[in-house]
Short mmCIF file of C-alpha atoms in Angstrom, two decimals:
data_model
loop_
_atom_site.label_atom_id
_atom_site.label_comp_id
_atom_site.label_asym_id
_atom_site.label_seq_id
_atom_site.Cartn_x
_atom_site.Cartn_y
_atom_site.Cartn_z
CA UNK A 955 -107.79 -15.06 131.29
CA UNK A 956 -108.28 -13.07 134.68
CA UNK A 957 -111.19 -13.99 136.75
CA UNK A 958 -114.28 -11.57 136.10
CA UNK A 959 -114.25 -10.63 139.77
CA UNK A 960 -110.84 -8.87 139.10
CA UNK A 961 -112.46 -6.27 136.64
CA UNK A 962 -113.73 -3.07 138.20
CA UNK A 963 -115.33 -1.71 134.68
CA UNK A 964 -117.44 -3.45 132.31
CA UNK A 965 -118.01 -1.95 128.89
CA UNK A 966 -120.83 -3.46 126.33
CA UNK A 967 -120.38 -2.81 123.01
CA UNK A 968 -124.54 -3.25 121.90
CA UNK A 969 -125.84 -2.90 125.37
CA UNK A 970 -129.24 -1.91 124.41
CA UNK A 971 -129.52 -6.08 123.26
CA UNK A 972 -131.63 -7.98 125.06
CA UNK A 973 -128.69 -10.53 125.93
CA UNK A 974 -126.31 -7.54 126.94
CA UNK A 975 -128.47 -5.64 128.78
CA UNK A 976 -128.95 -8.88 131.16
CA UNK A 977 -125.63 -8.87 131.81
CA UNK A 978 -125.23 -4.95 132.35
CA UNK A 979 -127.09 -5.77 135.28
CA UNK A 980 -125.70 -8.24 136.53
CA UNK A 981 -122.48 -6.59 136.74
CA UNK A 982 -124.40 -3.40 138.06
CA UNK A 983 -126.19 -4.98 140.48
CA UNK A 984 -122.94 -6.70 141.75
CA UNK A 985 -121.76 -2.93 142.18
CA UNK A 986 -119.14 -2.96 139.40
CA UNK A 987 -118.85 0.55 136.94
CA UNK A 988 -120.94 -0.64 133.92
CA UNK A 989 -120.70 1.98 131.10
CA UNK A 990 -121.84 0.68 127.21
CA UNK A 991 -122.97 2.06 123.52
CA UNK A 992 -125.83 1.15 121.46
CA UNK A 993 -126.72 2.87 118.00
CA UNK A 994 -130.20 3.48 119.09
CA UNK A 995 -132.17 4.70 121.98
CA UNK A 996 -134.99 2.14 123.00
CA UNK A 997 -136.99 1.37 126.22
CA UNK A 998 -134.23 -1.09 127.43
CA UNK A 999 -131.06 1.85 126.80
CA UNK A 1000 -133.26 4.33 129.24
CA UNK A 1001 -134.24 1.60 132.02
CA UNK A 1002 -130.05 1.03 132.12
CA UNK A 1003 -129.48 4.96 132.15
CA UNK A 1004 -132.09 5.06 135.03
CA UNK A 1005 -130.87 2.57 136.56
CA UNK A 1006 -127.39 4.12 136.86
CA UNK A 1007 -125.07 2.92 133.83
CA UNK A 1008 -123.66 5.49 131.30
CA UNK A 1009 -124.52 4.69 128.04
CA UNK A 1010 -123.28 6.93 124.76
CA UNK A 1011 -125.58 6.63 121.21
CA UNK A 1012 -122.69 7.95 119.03
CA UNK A 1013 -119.25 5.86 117.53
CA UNK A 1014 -117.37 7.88 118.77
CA UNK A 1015 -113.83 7.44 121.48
CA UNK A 1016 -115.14 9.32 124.30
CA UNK A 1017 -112.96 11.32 126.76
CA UNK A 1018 -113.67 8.47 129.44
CA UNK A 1019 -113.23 5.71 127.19
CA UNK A 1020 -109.75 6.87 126.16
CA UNK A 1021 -109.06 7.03 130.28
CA UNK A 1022 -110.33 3.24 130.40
CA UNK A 1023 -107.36 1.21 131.87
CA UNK A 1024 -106.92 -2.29 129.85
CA UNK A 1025 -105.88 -4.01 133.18
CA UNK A 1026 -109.00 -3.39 135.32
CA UNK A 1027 -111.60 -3.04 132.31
CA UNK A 1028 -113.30 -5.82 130.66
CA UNK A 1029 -115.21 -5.01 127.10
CA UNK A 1030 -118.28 -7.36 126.11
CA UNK A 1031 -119.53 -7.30 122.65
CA UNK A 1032 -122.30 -8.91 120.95
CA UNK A 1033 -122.08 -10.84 116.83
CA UNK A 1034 -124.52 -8.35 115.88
CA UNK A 1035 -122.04 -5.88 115.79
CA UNK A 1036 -119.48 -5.88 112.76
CA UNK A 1037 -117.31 -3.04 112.44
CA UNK A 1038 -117.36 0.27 115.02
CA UNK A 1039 -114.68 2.73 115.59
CA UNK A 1040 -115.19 2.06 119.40
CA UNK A 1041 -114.61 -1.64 119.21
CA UNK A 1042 -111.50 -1.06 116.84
CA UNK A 1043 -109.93 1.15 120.13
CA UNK A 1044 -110.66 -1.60 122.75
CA UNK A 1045 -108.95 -4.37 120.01
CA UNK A 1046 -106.34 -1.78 119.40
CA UNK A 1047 -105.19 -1.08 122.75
CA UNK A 1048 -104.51 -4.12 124.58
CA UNK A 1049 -108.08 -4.57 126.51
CA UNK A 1050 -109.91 -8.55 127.10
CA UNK A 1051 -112.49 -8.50 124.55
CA UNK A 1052 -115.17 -10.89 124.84
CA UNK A 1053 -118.02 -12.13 123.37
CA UNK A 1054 -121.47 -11.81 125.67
CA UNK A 1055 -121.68 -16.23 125.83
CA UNK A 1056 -118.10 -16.20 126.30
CA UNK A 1057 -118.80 -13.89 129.74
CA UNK A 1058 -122.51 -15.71 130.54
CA UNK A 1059 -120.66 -19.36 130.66
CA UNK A 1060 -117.80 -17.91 132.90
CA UNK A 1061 -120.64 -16.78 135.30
CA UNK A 1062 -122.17 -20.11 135.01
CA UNK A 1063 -118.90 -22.06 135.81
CA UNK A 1064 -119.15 -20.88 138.74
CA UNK A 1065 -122.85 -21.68 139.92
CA UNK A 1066 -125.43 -24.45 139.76
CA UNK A 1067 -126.92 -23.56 136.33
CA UNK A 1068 -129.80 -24.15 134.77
CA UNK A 1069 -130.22 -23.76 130.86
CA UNK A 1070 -133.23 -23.56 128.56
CA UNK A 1071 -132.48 -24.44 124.78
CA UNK A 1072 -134.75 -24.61 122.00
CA UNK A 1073 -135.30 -22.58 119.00
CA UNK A 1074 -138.50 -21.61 120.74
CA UNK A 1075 -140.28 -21.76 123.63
CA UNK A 1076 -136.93 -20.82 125.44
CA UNK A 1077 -137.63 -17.81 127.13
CA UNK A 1078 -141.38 -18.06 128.27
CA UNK A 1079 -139.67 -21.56 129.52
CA UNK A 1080 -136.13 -19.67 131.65
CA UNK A 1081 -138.40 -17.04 133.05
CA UNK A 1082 -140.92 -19.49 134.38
CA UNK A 1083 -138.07 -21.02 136.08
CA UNK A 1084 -136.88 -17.73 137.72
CA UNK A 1085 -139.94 -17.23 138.41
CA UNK A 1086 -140.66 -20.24 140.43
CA UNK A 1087 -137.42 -19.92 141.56
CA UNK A 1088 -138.21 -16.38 143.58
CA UNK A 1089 -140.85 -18.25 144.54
CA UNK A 1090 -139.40 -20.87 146.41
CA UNK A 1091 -137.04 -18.48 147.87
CA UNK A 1092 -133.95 -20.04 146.00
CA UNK A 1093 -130.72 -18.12 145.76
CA UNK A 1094 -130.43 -17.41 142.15
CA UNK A 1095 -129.85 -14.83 139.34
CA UNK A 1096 -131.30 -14.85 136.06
CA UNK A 1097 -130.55 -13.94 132.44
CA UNK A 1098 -133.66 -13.83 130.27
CA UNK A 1099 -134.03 -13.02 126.72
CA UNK A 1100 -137.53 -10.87 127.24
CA UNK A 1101 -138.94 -9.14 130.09
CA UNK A 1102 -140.90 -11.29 132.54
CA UNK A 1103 -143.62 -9.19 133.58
CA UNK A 1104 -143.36 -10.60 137.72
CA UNK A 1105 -139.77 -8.55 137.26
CA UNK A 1106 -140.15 -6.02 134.90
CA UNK A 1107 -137.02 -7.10 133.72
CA UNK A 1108 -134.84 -9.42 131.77
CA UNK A 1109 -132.91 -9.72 134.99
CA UNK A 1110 -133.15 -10.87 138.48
CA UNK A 1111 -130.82 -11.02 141.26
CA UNK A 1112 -131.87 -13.02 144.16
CA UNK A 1113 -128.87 -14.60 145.49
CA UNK A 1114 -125.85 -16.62 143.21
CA UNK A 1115 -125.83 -20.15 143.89
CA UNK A 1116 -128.01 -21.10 140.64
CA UNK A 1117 -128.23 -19.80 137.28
CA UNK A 1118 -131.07 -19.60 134.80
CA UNK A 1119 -129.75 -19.12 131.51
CA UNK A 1120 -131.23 -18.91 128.29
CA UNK A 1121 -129.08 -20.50 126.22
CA UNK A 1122 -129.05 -19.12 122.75
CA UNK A 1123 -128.36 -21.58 120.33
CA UNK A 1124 -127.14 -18.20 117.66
CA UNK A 1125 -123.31 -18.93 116.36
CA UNK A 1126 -123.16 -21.46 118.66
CA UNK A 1127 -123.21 -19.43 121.94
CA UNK A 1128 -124.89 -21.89 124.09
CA UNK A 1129 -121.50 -24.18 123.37
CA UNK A 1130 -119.97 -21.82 125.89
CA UNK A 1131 -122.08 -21.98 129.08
CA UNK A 1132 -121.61 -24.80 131.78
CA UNK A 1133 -125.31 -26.30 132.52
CA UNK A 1134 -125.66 -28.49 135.49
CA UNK A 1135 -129.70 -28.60 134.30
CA UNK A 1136 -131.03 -28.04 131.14
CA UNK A 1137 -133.98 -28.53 128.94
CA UNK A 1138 -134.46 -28.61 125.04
CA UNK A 1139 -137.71 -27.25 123.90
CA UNK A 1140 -137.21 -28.07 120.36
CA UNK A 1141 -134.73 -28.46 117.52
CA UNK A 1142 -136.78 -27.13 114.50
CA UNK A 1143 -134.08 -25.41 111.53
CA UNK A 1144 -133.17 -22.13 112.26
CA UNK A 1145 -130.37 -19.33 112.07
CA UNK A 1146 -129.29 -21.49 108.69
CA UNK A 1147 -127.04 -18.89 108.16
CA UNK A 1148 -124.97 -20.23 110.93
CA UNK A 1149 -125.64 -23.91 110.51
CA UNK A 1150 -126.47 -24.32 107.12
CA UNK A 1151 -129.07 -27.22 107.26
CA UNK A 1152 -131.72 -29.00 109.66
CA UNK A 1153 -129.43 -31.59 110.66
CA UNK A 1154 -125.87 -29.40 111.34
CA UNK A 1155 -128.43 -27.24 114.14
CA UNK A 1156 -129.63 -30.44 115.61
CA UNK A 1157 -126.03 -31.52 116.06
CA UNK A 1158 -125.53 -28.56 117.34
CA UNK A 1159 -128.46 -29.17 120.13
CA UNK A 1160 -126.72 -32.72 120.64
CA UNK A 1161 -123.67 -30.76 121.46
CA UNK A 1162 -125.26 -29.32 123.74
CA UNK A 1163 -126.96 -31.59 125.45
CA UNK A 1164 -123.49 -33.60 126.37
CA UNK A 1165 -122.51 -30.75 128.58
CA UNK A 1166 -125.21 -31.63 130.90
CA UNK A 1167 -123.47 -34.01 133.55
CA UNK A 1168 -126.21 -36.40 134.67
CA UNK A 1169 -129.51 -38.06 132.31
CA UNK A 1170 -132.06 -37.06 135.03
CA UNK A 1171 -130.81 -33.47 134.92
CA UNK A 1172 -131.74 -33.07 130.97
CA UNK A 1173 -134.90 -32.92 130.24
CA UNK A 1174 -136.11 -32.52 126.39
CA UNK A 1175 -139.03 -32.57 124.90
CA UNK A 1176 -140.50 -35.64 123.91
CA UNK A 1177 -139.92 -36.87 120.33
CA UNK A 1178 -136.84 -35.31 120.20
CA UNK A 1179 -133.36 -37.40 119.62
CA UNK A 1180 -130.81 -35.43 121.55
CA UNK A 1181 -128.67 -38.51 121.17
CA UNK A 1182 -128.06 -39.61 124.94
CA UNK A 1183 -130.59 -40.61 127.67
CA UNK A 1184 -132.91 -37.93 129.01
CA UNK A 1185 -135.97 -37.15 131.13
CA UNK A 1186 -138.76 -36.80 128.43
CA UNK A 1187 -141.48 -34.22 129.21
CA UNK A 1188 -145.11 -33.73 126.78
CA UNK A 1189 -148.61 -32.31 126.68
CA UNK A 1190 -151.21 -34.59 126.22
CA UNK A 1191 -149.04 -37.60 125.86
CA UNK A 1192 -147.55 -39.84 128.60
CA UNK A 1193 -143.71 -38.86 128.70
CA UNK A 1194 -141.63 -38.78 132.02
CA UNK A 1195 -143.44 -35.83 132.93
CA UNK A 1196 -146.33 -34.76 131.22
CA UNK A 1197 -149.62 -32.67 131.57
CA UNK A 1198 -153.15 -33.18 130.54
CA UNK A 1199 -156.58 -32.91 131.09
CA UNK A 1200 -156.34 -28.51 129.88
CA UNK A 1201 -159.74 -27.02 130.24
CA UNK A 1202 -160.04 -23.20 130.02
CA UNK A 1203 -162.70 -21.90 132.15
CA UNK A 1204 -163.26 -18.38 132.17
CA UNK A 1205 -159.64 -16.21 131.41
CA UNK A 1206 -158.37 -19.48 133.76
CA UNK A 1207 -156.05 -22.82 132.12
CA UNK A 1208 -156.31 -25.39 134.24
CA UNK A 1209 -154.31 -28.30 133.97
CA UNK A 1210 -152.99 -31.67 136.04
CA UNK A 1211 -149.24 -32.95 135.92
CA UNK A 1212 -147.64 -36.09 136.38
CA UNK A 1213 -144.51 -37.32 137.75
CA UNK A 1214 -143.27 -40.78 136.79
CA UNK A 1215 -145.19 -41.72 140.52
CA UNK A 1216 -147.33 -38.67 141.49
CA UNK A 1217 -150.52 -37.24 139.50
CA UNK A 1218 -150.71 -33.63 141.15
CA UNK A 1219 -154.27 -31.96 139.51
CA UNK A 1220 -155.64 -28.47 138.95
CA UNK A 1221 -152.18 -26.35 138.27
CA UNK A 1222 -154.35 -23.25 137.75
CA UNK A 1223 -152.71 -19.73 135.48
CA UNK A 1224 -153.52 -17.46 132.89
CA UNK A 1225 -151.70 -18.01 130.10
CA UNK A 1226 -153.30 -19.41 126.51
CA UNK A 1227 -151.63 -21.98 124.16
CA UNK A 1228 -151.30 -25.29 124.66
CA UNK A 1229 -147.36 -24.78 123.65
CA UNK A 1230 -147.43 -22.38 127.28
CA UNK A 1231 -148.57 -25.46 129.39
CA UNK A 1232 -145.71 -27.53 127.13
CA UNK A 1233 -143.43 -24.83 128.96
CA UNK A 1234 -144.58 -25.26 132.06
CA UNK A 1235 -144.47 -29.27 132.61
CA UNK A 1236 -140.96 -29.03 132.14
CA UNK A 1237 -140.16 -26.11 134.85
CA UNK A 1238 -142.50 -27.51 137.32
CA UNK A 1239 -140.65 -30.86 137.17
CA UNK A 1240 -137.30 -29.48 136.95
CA UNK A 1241 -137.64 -27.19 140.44
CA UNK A 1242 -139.57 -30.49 141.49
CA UNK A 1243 -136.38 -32.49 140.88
CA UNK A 1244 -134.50 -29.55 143.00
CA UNK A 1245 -136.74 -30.22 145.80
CA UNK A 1246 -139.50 -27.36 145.75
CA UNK A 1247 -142.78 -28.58 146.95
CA UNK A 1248 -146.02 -28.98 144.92
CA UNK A 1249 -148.00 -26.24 146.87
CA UNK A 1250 -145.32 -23.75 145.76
CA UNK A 1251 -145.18 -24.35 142.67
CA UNK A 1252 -148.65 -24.30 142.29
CA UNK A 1253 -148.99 -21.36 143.87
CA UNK A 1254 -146.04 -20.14 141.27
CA UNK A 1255 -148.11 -20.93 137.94
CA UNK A 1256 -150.67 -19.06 139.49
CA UNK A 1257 -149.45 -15.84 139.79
CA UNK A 1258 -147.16 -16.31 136.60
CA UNK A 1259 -147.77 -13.06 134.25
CA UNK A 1260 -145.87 -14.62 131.01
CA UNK A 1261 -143.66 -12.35 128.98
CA UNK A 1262 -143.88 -9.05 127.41
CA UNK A 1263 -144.40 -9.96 123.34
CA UNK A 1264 -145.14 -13.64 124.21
CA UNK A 1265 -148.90 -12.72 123.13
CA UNK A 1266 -149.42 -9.92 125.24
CA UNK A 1267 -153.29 -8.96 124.73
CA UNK A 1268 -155.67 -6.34 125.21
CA UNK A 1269 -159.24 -6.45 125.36
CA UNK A 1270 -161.10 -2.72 124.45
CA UNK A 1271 -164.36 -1.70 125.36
CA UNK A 1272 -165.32 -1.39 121.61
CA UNK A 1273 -164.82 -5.19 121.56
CA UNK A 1274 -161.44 -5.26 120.12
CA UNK A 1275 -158.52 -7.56 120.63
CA UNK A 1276 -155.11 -6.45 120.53
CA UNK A 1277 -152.49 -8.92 120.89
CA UNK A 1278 -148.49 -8.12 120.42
CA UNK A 1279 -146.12 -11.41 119.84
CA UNK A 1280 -142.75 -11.75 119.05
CA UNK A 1281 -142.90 -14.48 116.88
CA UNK A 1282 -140.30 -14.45 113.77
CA UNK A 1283 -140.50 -18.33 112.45
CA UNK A 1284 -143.30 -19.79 110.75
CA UNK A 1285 -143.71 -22.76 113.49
CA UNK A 1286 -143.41 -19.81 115.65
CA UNK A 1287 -146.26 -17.45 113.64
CA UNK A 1288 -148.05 -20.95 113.28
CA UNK A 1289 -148.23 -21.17 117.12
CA UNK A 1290 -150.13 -17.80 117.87
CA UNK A 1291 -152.22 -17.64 114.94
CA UNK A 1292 -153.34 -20.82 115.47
CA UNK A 1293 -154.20 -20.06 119.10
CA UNK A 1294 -156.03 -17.07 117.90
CA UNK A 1295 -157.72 -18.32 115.59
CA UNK A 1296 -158.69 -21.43 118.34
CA UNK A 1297 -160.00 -18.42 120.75
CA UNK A 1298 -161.73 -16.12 118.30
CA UNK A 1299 -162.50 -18.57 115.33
CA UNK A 1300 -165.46 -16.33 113.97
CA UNK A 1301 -163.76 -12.65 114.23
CA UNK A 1302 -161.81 -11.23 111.66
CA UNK A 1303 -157.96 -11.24 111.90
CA UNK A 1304 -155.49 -8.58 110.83
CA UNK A 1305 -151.94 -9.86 110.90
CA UNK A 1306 -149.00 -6.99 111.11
CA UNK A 1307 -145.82 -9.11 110.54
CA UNK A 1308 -142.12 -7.71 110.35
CA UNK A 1309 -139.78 -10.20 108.88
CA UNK A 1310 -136.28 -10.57 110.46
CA UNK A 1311 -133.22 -11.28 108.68
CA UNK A 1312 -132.97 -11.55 105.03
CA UNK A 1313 -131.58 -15.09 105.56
CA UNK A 1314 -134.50 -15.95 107.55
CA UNK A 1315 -136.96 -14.70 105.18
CA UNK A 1316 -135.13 -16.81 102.07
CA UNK A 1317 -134.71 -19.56 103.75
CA UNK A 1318 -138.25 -20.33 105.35
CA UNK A 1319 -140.15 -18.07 102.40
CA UNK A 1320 -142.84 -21.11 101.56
CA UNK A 1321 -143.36 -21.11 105.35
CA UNK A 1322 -144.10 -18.10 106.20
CA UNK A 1323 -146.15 -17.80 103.09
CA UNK A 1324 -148.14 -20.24 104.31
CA UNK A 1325 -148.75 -19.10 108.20
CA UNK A 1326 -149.43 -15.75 106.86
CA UNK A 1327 -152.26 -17.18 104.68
CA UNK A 1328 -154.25 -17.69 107.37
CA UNK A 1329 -154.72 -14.14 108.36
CA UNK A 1330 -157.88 -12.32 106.99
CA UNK A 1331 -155.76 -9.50 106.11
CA UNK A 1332 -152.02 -9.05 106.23
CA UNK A 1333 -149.76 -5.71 106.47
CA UNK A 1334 -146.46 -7.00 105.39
CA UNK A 1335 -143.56 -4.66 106.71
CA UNK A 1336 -140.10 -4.19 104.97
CA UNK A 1337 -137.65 -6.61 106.19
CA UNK A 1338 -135.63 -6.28 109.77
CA UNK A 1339 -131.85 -6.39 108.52
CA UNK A 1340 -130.25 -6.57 112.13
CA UNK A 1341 -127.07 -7.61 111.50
CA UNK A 1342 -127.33 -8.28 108.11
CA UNK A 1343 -126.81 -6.36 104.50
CA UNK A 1344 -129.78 -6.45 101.61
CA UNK A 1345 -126.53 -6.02 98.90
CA UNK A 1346 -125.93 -9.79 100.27
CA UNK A 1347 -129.45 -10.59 99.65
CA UNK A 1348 -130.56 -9.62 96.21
CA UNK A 1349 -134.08 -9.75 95.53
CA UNK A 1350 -135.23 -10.64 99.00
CA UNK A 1351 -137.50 -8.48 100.29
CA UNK A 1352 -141.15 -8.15 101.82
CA UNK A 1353 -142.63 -7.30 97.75
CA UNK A 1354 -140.97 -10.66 97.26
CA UNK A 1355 -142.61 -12.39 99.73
CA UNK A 1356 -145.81 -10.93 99.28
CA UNK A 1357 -145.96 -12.77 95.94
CA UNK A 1358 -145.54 -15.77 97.40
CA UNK A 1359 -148.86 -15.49 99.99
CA UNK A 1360 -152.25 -16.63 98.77
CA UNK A 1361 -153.93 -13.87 100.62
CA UNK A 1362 -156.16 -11.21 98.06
CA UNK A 1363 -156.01 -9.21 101.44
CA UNK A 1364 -152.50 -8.51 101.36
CA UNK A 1365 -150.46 -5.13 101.47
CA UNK A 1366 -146.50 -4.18 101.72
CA UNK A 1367 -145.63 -0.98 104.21
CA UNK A 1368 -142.99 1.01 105.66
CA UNK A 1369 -143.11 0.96 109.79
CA UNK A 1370 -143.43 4.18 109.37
CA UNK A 1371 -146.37 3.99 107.28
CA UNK A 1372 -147.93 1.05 109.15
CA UNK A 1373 -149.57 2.80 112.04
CA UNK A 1374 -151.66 5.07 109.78
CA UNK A 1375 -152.61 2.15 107.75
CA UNK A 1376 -153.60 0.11 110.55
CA UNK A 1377 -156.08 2.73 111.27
CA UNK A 1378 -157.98 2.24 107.85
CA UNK A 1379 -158.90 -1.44 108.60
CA UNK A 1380 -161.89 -3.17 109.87
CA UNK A 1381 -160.36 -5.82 112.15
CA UNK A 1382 -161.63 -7.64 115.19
CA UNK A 1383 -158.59 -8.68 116.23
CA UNK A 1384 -154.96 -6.83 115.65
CA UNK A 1385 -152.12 -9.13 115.70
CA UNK A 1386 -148.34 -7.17 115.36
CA UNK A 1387 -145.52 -9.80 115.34
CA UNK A 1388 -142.22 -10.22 114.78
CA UNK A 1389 -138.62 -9.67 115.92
CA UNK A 1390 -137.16 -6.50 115.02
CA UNK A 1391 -138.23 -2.84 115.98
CA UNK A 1392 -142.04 -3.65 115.63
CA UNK A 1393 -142.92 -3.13 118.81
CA UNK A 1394 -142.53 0.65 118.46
CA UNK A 1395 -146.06 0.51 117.03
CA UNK A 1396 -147.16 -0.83 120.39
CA UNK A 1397 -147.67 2.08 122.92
CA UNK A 1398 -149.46 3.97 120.09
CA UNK A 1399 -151.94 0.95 119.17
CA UNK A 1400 -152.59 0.29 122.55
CA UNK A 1401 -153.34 4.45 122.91
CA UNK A 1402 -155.44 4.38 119.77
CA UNK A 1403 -157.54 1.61 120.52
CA UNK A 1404 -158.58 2.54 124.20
CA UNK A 1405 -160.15 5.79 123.01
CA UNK A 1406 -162.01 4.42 119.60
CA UNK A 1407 -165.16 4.04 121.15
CA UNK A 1408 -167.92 2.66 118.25
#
């Protein structure tokens, strides 16, 4: 195919994603026309529009889609979208149609990139690397799959000699990109839909750990078998690289790292979880390895904000705790009510969780039953399709999982019932999670809560 610098227009079919809209900046920023269609207006859709790119909410041909010329217009589309009367006139009419990895590892071909794998952990993990990245002054751009709250965005241009990727291990996609670095957070089974079993996704990890040219430019966690030699990296544990000695004083983490020769103490920040300091051993060794100094990244961790929905919290004057998380996998959901429960152990808990995907839900139902048990009380909310069907999933749903969950406290909802019923309960500490469109509840939470005085 043509190179992507011979495109003047970029159109995304599913812009408002948090994948596409990445790349709707990048081509913005990089001055091209970037135009797109999503089914639904969000916070991410009106940051584009404001930030110049035409976007249109209706399947419908459009007067300047139909003027679109095939030959200097290059159409990006995302799996989540199956059949659209849009997509059939780009496919019908001669224009490049692409898949969103297919058009992240052409960018990466062409720059020193730097991947982060995992089924989780991956995108705290690629935006600390940006992060210390701006830092250290590197030339770089980035492609995140949540908003880093030092940006404000999923996105950051600061130059294009490197490239942070996440690379999303969903249908495969991360097959496609061209890592000169990369790390593997984990390989627990996920997306089974795709891969069908635990071992066909690690394969799929091994995969993609041979596109990494060098040993001491993969690094993977430690316990892992990626199935080729690798820098090892661990919390608590002697590894390669590895951190220790975490001691929380005041809203502080503190925390020392070692090199296979150095022991470098007191990395100071502000995020909770021993899983976060996991994320940051490994992108303090790999800008390490790319010669940043220690007093950079030191002073990177530091001012590192974390992630918007990677246990975002509030603290009210009434004493309440609000915390927003987008976990959506029972290690996942394991992870942050664990730390919660670590943090707060004698307030009461109210969980808010939003499944996502009907496969998901069947497929890890006795595990999320069980993370969800350890909530004081649980709101249960219907089931996030995304891309899927419930005709394809008979008798899955959120009533069926319910049954499953040894919790007396225990309720099914509608999101749009959830808000009001949120207000009914006698909570310490308010815990929404999940994947899908859960985080509409957040503005008004956050709203209700800083006016209910005692």
């Amino acid at each position: 195919m043509k190179a992507l610098s011979t495109y003047q227009n970029f159109y995304f079919v599913g812009i408002g994603g948090i994948g596409m809209s990445a790349l709707a900046r990048y081509f913005n920023a990089s001055g091209k026309k970037v135009m797109g269609y999503d089914k639904t207006a969000t916070k991410i859709t009106s940051a584009l529009i404001s930030e110049g790119i035409d976007i249109i909410f209706e399947d419908v041909v459009s007067e300047e889609t139909k003027h679109l010329n095939p030959e200097n217009t290059l159409v990006i589309f995302t799996p989540a979208i199956k059949k659209l009367e849009i997509l059939n006139h780009f496919n019908g009419h001669g224009f490049t149609v692409l898949k969103r990895a297919k058009v992240l590892g052409l960018i990466t071909e062409n720059t020193a990139c730097i991947a982060v794998a995992g089924t989780h952990g991956k995108t705290t993990t690629s935006s600390l690397v940006a992060h210390l990245c701006k830092e250290a002054n590197l030339s770089f751009s980035a492609f995140l799959g949540g908003i880093a709250k030092n940006f404000k965005s999923n996105f950051l241009y600061n130059g294009s000699d490197i490239s942070v990727v996440e690379a999303d291990e969903y249908d495969r996609s991360f097959l496609n990109l061209s890592p000169d670095w990369a790390v593997i957070t984990s390989t627990d089974a996920d997306h089974l839909d795709i891969y069908g079993d635990k071992a066909t996704i690690e394969q799929g990890f091994k995969d993609f750990a041979t596109l990494v040219p060098a040993d001491n430019q993969l690094f993977v966690r430690k316990g892992i078998n990626i199935g080729r030699n690798a820098k090892s990296y661990a919390v608590n544990e002697e590894a390669d690289y590895y951190s220790d000695n975490i001691r929380e004083i005041g809203d502080k983490i503190y925390f020392d790292f070692h090199t296979p020769t150095e022991e470098i103490d007191d990395f100071e920040w502000e995020i909770p979880g021993i899983h976060n300091v996991e994320n940051a051993t490994v992108a303090i060794a790999i800008l390490h390895n790319l010669g940043v100094d220690f007093e950079t990244l030191k002073q990177g961790i530091a001012n590192f904000k974390g992630i918007k929905r990677r246990y975002t919290k509030h603290r009210f004057e009434n004493g309440k705790i609000y915390i927003d998380d987008y976990a959506h996998h029972p290690t996942e959901l394991n992870a942050v009510i664990g730390s919660i429960k670590t943090f707060y152990p004698e307030k009461k808990l109210l969980v808010v969780f939003q499944p996502h995907l009907f496969s998901r839900t069947r497929d890890f139902a006795d595990g999320f039953a069980e993370s969800l048990e350890k909530a004081d009380e649980l709101i249960l909310l219907d089931i996030y399709p995304a891309r899927e069907l419930q005709e394809n999933f008979e008798g899955v749903t959120s009533s069926w999982l319910s049954e499953k969950i040894n919790l007396e406290t225990r309720e099914v909802s509608t999101l749009e019932d959830a808000f009001s019923r949120i207000k009914e309960k006698n909570f310490d500490v308010l815990l929404t999670v999940g994947a899908g469109n859960i985080d509409t509840l957040y503005d008004g939470i956050v709203e209700w809560l800083s006016g209910n005085k005692k």
